Amino acid sequence: MRKYVAVMFALIALVLSACPAEEKNSADVFALDTYISMTAYGENSQKALEKAEALLTEREGLWSVTLADSEIGRINQAGGEAVSVSSVTADLLKRALSMAEETDGAFDPTIYPLVSAWGFTTDTYRIPGQTEIGEKLSLVDYKAVSVKEDSVKIGIGMQLDLGGIAKGYIGDEIAALMRKCGVDSAMISLGGNIHVVGSKPDGSAWQIGIKSPEDDGLLGVLAVRDQCVITSGAYERYFVGEDSRKYGHIIDPSTGYPADNGILSVTVTGGEGAVCDELSTAVFVMGLDKGCEYWRSSGEFEMIILTDDHVLYITEGIRESFRAVESDLIREVCIIER
Ligand code: AMP
Ligand code: MG
């Protein structure tokens, strides 16, 4: 009998060692002015990653605001004439415009004249004078953008900037591409904006660290499956002016100045990257109270907000899946209820 059990164990060990761990493949790319890293599991993962890399190059060619011959570049230089665009650009723009409408202009894809006046695209930072800010503000108006089937028209002098939505939209496209290739476990990070496909290969939830806006540590960890986790904060790109104040890259379209409404960082999580990306930017502009009001009226997403008085706010839908870490940066954790 003892001999029989020993043989059985030996056989089980043999079967287990013959079972290969699921294939894992990764790709690191610099595109869209950001570091992108992707990890995918399963037998089709290498093919899916190659397709994702090709998609990234193609989307950068379409949407980079600094490439003169991208579709966005051509619209911005068209002097008010209609420009024909591909259907994916028309779709992205329609989504950006409808979010601008929904957030009452806190998210505005025509913000580029101001982003550029403050030097954020060229890294030649400066504080523009009040007259210049007034002039540029008059060019910011999402209502003056018209998108027809395959053509886009903006007002003379206006300029589009899809930096607040494009990465989320592309993340959705990559996640869809992975699923279509038969990959059911993957993680895509576009400059820290995370999209996960399915669960980890062992079936457990992905554990996503939420970065601290003030040091290399974390604010906490969020457990997710098939979701996006997208963060906005002035700390991502900012400069310190001659007046010793910090000026960040997210502009408040109601003032023309970098948004300064008491939020250090806002993370938005939900099923759709384009929506989470737009909302992280919009809530950063809105501030805590308006952001919470918007969350209550929406039901489409959850958020984690760190305010400049170091209170961490978490919406109730993720109270079980989010774990805050011990940090000097967090004075108090508050749950936001509906
Ligand atoms: P994010 O990191 O997603 O919050 O996006 C920030 C980027 O969006 C900036 O670098 C600008 O290119 C652009 N942006 C800045 N302010 C706004 C705004 N109010 N609405 C839409 N896009 C903006
Ligand atoms: Mg965004």
Coordinates of C-alpha atoms and ligand atoms in Angstrom, one line a residue:
M1 CA 0.0 0.0 0.0
R2 CA 2.8 2.4 1.0
K3 CA 4.5 1.7 -2.3
Y4 CA 1.3 2.4 -4.2
V5 CA 0.9 5.8 -2.5
A6 CA 4.5 6.8 -3.2
V7 CA 4.1 5.9 -6.9
M8 CA 0.9 8.0 -6.9
F9 CA 2.7 11.1 -5.4
A10 CA 5.5 10.7 -7.9
L11 CA 3.0 10.6 -10.8
I12 CA 1.2 13.8 -9.5
A13 CA 4.6 15.6 -9.1
L14 CA 5.5 14.5 -12.7
V15 CA 2.2 15.9 -14.1
L16 CA 2.6 19.2 -12.2
S17 CA 6.1 19.7 -13.4
A18 CA 5.1 18.9 -16.9
C19 CA 2.3 21.6 -16.8
P20 CA 4.1 24.8 -18.0
A21 CA 3.3 28.1 -16.2
E22 CA 1.3 30.3 -18.4
E23 CA 3.4 32.1 -21.0
K24 CA 4.2 35.7 -20.0
N25 CA 5.4 38.4 -22.4
S26 CA 6.1 42.1 -21.9
A27 CA 6.8 45.2 -24.0
D28 CA 8.1 48.6 -23.1
V29 CA 7.6 51.5 -25.5
F30 CA 8.0 55.3 -25.4
A31 CA 5.1 56.9 -27.2
L32 CA 2.6 59.7 -26.8
D33 CA 5.3 61.5 -24.7
T34 CA 5.1 58.8 -22.0
Y35 CA 6.5 55.5 -20.9
I36 CA 4.2 52.6 -21.7
S37 CA 4.6 49.1 -20.4
M38 CA 2.5 46.1 -21.2
T39 CA 2.5 42.6 -19.8
A40 CA 0.2 39.9 -21.2
Y41 CA -0.2 36.2 -20.4
G42 CA -1.2 33.2 -22.4
E43 CA -0.2 31.6 -25.7
N44 CA -1.4 34.6 -27.8
S45 CA 0.2 37.2 -25.7
Q46 CA 3.3 37.9 -27.9
K47 CA 1.1 38.4 -31.0
A48 CA -1.3 40.7 -29.0
L49 CA 1.6 42.8 -27.8
E50 CA 3.0 43.3 -31.3
K51 CA -0.4 44.5 -32.5
A52 CA -0.6 46.8 -29.5
E53 CA 2.8 48.4 -30.3
A54 CA 1.7 49.0 -33.9
L55 CA -1.5 50.6 -32.6
L56 CA 0.4 52.9 -30.3
T57 CA 2.6 54.1 -33.2
E58 CA -0.4 54.7 -35.4
R59 CA -2.4 56.6 -32.7
E60 CA 0.6 58.8 -31.9
G61 CA 0.8 59.6 -35.6
L62 CA -2.9 60.6 -35.6
W63 CA -3.1 62.5 -32.3
S64 CA 0.2 64.0 -31.2
V65 CA -0.3 67.7 -30.8
T66 CA 3.4 68.4 -31.4
L67 CA 3.5 66.5 -34.8
A68 CA 2.6 69.0 -37.4
D69 CA 1.3 66.3 -39.8
S70 CA -0.8 64.4 -37.2
E71 CA -4.6 64.8 -37.7
I72 CA -4.7 67.0 -34.7
G73 CA -1.7 69.0 -35.9
R74 CA -3.4 69.5 -39.3
I75 CA -6.7 70.7 -37.7
N76 CA -4.8 73.1 -35.5
Q77 CA -3.1 74.7 -38.5
A78 CA -6.1 74.8 -40.7
G79 CA -7.0 78.4 -40.0
G80 CA -10.6 77.6 -39.4
E81 CA -11.1 75.4 -42.5
A82 CA -12.6 71.9 -42.3
V83 CA -10.1 69.0 -42.2
S84 CA -10.9 65.5 -43.1
V85 CA -10.0 62.9 -40.4
S86 CA -10.2 59.2 -39.9
S87 CA -13.3 57.8 -38.2
V88 CA -11.4 57.0 -35.0
T89 CA -10.3 60.6 -34.6
A90 CA -13.9 61.7 -35.2
D91 CA -15.0 59.3 -32.5
L92 CA -12.4 60.4 -30.0
L93 CA -13.3 64.1 -30.5
K94 CA -17.0 63.4 -30.2
R95 CA -16.4 61.7 -26.8
A96 CA -14.2 64.6 -25.7
L97 CA -16.9 67.1 -26.7
S98 CA -19.7 65.3 -24.9
M99 CA -17.6 65.0 -21.8
A100 CA -16.9 68.8 -22.0
E101 CA -20.6 69.3 -22.2
E102 CA -21.2 67.0 -19.2
T103 CA -18.6 68.6 -17.0
D104 CA -19.8 72.1 -17.9
G105 CA -16.4 72.8 -19.6
A106 CA -14.1 71.7 -16.7
F107 CA -12.8 69.3 -19.3
D108 CA -12.2 71.3 -22.5
P109 CA -10.3 69.7 -25.5
T110 CA -9.7 73.2 -26.9
I111 CA -7.4 74.1 -24.0
Y112 CA -4.1 74.0 -26.1
P113 CA -3.5 77.8 -26.6
L114 CA -3.3 78.0 -22.8
V115 CA -1.3 74.8 -22.2
S116 CA 1.2 76.2 -24.8
A117 CA 1.2 79.7 -23.4
W118 CA 2.3 78.3 -20.0
G119 CA 5.0 76.4 -21.8
F120 CA 3.9 72.9 -21.0
T121 CA 4.3 71.3 -24.4
T122 CA 7.8 72.7 -25.0
D123 CA 9.1 72.7 -21.4
T124 CA 9.8 76.4 -21.7
Y125 CA 7.7 77.3 -18.7
R126 CA 6.6 80.9 -18.0
I127 CA 3.8 82.8 -16.3
P128 CA 1.9 84.6 -19.0
G129 CA 0.6 88.1 -18.3
Q130 CA -3.1 88.8 -17.7
T131 CA -3.7 90.2 -21.1
E132 CA -2.2 87.2 -22.8
I133 CA -4.3 84.9 -20.6
G134 CA -7.4 86.8 -21.5
E135 CA -6.6 86.6 -25.3
K136 CA -5.9 82.8 -25.1
L137 CA -9.0 82.2 -23.0
S138 CA -11.1 83.7 -25.8
L139 CA -9.8 80.9 -28.0
V140 CA -10.9 78.1 -25.6
D141 CA -14.5 77.0 -26.4
Y142 CA -15.4 73.4 -27.0
K143 CA -18.8 74.6 -28.3
A144 CA -17.0 76.1 -31.4
V145 CA -15.8 72.6 -32.5
S146 CA -17.9 70.8 -35.2
V147 CA -17.4 67.2 -35.9
K148 CA -19.1 65.7 -39.0
E149 CA -18.7 62.1 -40.1
D150 CA -15.2 62.5 -41.5
S151 CA -14.3 66.2 -41.0
V152 CA -13.5 68.5 -38.2
K153 CA -13.7 72.3 -38.1
I154 CA -12.6 74.6 -35.3
G155 CA -12.6 78.4 -35.0
I156 CA -9.7 80.5 -36.3
G157 CA -6.8 80.5 -33.8
M158 CA -8.3 77.7 -31.8
Q159 CA -6.2 74.6 -31.1
L160 CA -7.1 71.1 -29.9
D161 CA -5.3 69.1 -27.2
L162 CA -6.4 65.5 -26.5
G163 CA -3.8 64.9 -23.8
G164 CA -6.5 64.6 -21.1
I165 CA -8.3 61.7 -22.8
A166 CA -6.1 60.0 -25.5
K167 CA -4.2 57.7 -23.2
G168 CA -7.4 56.4 -21.6
Y169 CA -9.0 55.9 -25.0
I170 CA -6.0 54.1 -26.4
G171 CA -5.8 51.9 -23.3
D172 CA -9.4 50.8 -24.0
E173 CA -8.4 50.0 -27.6
I174 CA -5.4 47.9 -26.4
A175 CA -7.5 46.1 -23.8
A176 CA -10.1 45.3 -26.5
L177 CA -7.4 44.1 -28.9
M178 CA -5.9 41.8 -26.2
R179 CA -9.3 40.2 -25.6
K180 CA -9.9 39.8 -29.3
C181 CA -6.5 38.0 -29.6
G182 CA -7.7 35.6 -26.8
V183 CA -5.6 37.1 -24.0
D184 CA -7.6 37.1 -20.8
S185 CA -5.0 38.3 -18.4
A186 CA -3.0 41.5 -19.0
M187 CA -1.9 44.8 -17.5
I188 CA -1.2 47.9 -19.5
S189 CA 0.4 51.0 -18.0
L190 CA 0.3 54.2 -20.0
G191 CA 2.5 56.6 -18.0
G192 CA 1.0 55.2 -14.7
N193 CA -2.6 55.0 -16.0
I194 CA -3.5 51.4 -15.6
H195 CA -5.8 49.2 -17.6
V196 CA -6.2 45.6 -16.6
V197 CA -7.7 42.7 -18.6
G198 CA -9.3 40.0 -16.5
S199 CA -7.6 38.9 -13.3
K200 CA -4.0 37.9 -12.6
P201 CA -3.1 34.5 -14.1
D202 CA -3.7 32.8 -10.7
G203 CA -7.3 34.2 -10.8
S204 CA -6.8 36.7 -8.0
A205 CA -7.5 40.5 -8.5
W206 CA -4.8 42.8 -9.8
Q207 CA -3.3 45.0 -6.9
I208 CA -2.8 48.5 -8.2
G209 CA -0.6 50.9 -6.2
I210 CA -1.8 54.5 -6.1
K211 CA 1.2 56.8 -6.2
S212 CA 1.8 59.4 -3.7
P213 CA 1.9 62.9 -5.3
E214 CA 4.6 64.0 -2.9
D215 CA 7.2 61.2 -2.7
D216 CA 8.0 57.8 -4.1
G217 CA 5.6 56.0 -1.8
L218 CA 2.0 54.9 -2.2
L219 CA -1.3 56.3 -1.0
G220 CA -2.8 52.8 -1.1
V221 CA -3.6 49.8 -3.1
L222 CA -6.7 49.1 -5.1
A223 CA -7.8 45.6 -6.0
V224 CA -9.4 45.4 -9.5
R225 CA -10.4 43.1 -12.4
D226 CA -11.2 44.3 -15.9
Q227 CA -10.9 48.0 -14.9
C228 CA -9.0 51.2 -15.4
V229 CA -7.3 53.2 -12.7
I230 CA -6.3 56.6 -13.9
T231 CA -4.7 59.4 -11.9
S232 CA -4.3 63.2 -12.5
G233 CA -2.3 65.5 -10.4
A234 CA -0.2 68.7 -10.9
Y235 CA 2.8 66.7 -9.6
E236 CA 3.0 64.9 -12.9
R237 CA 4.2 68.0 -14.8
Y238 CA 4.7 71.4 -13.2
F239 CA 7.2 74.2 -12.7
V240 CA 8.0 76.6 -9.9
G241 CA 7.5 80.2 -10.9
E242 CA 9.6 83.2 -9.9
D243 CA 7.0 83.8 -7.3
S244 CA 7.9 80.4 -5.8
R245 CA 4.5 79.0 -6.5
K246 CA 3.9 75.6 -8.2
Y247 CA 2.1 75.7 -11.5
G248 CA 0.8 72.4 -12.9
H249 CA -0.2 71.2 -16.4
I250 CA -3.9 71.0 -15.9
I251 CA -5.5 74.3 -16.8
D252 CA -8.8 75.6 -15.3
P253 CA -10.7 76.7 -18.4
S254 CA -12.7 79.2 -16.3
T255 CA -9.6 81.2 -15.3
G256 CA -6.8 80.3 -17.8
Y257 CA -4.5 79.5 -14.8
P258 CA -3.3 76.0 -13.7
A259 CA -6.1 74.5 -11.6
D260 CA -5.6 75.1 -8.0
N261 CA -8.8 73.9 -6.3
G262 CA -7.3 72.1 -3.3
I263 CA -6.7 68.6 -4.9
L264 CA -3.2 67.1 -4.9
S265 CA -4.2 64.0 -6.8
V266 CA -7.4 62.3 -8.1
T267 CA -7.6 58.7 -9.2
V268 CA -10.7 57.6 -11.1
T269 CA -11.5 54.0 -11.6
G270 CA -14.2 52.4 -13.8
G271 CA -14.8 50.2 -16.8
E272 CA -13.9 52.6 -19.5
G273 CA -10.5 54.3 -19.8
A274 CA -11.7 57.2 -22.0
V275 CA -14.2 58.2 -19.3
C276 CA -11.8 57.7 -16.4
D277 CA -9.2 59.8 -18.1
E278 CA -11.5 62.7 -18.9
L279 CA -12.9 62.6 -15.4
S280 CA -9.6 62.5 -13.6
T281 CA -8.7 65.7 -15.4
A282 CA -12.1 67.3 -15.0
V283 CA -12.4 66.5 -11.2
F284 CA -8.9 67.9 -10.7
V285 CA -10.3 71.2 -12.2
M286 CA -13.6 71.0 -10.3
G287 CA -12.2 70.5 -6.8
L288 CA -13.5 68.2 -4.1
D289 CA -17.1 69.5 -3.6
K290 CA -18.1 69.8 -7.3
G291 CA -16.2 66.5 -8.0
C292 CA -18.3 64.7 -5.4
E293 CA -21.5 66.3 -6.7
Y294 CA -20.6 65.0 -10.2
W295 CA -19.8 61.5 -8.8
R296 CA -23.2 61.4 -7.0
S297 CA -25.0 62.3 -10.2
S298 CA -23.1 59.8 -12.4
G299 CA -22.8 56.3 -10.9
E300 CA -20.3 55.4 -13.7
F301 CA -17.0 55.5 -11.7
E302 CA -15.4 55.6 -8.3
M303 CA -12.6 57.9 -7.0
I304 CA -9.7 58.4 -4.6
I305 CA -8.9 62.1 -3.9
L306 CA -6.0 63.5 -1.8
T307 CA -6.6 67.1 -0.8
D308 CA -3.9 69.6 0.0
D309 CA -4.9 69.4 3.7
H310 CA -3.9 65.8 3.5
V311 CA -7.3 64.1 3.8
L312 CA -7.8 61.0 1.6
Y313 CA -11.4 60.8 0.3
I314 CA -12.6 57.5 -1.1
T315 CA -16.0 56.9 -2.7
E316 CA -18.1 54.2 -1.0
G317 CA -18.1 51.8 -4.0
I318 CA -14.4 51.0 -3.4
R319 CA -14.3 51.1 0.4
E320 CA -13.8 47.3 0.4
S321 CA -11.3 47.1 -2.5
F322 CA -9.1 50.0 -1.5
R323 CA -6.5 49.7 1.3
A324 CA -4.8 53.0 2.4
V325 CA -1.2 52.7 3.5
E326 CA 0.3 54.3 6.6
S327 CA 1.7 57.6 5.4
D328 CA 2.7 60.9 6.9
L329 CA 0.8 62.4 3.9
I330 CA -2.6 61.1 5.0
R331 CA -4.0 62.8 8.1
E332 CA -7.4 61.2 7.8
V333 CA -9.3 58.9 5.6
C334 CA -13.0 59.8 4.8
I335 CA -15.6 57.8 2.9
I336 CA -17.7 59.8 0.5
E337 CA -21.3 58.4 0.5
R338 CA -24.0 58.8 -2.1
Ligands
AMP1 P1 -4.3 64.2 -17.4 O1 -2.9 63.9 -17.0 O2 -5.1 63.1 -18.0 O3 -5.0 65.0 -16.3 O4 -4.2 65.2 -18.7 C1 -3.5 66.5 -18.6 C2 -3.3 67.0 -20.0 O5 -4.6 67.3 -20.5 C3 -2.5 68.2 -20.0 O6 -1.1 67.9 -20.1 C4 -3.0 69.0 -21.2 O7 -2.5 68.4 -22.4 C5 -4.5 68.6 -21.2 N1 -5.3 69.5 -20.4 C6 -4.9 70.4 -19.4 N2 -6.0 71.0 -18.9 C7 -7.1 70.5 -19.5 C8 -8.5 70.7 -19.3 N3 -9.0 71.6 -18.5 N4 -9.3 69.9 -20.1 C9 -8.9 69.0 -21.0 N5 -7.5 68.8 -21.2 C10 -6.7 69.5 -20.4
MG2 MG -7.1 62.7 -17.9

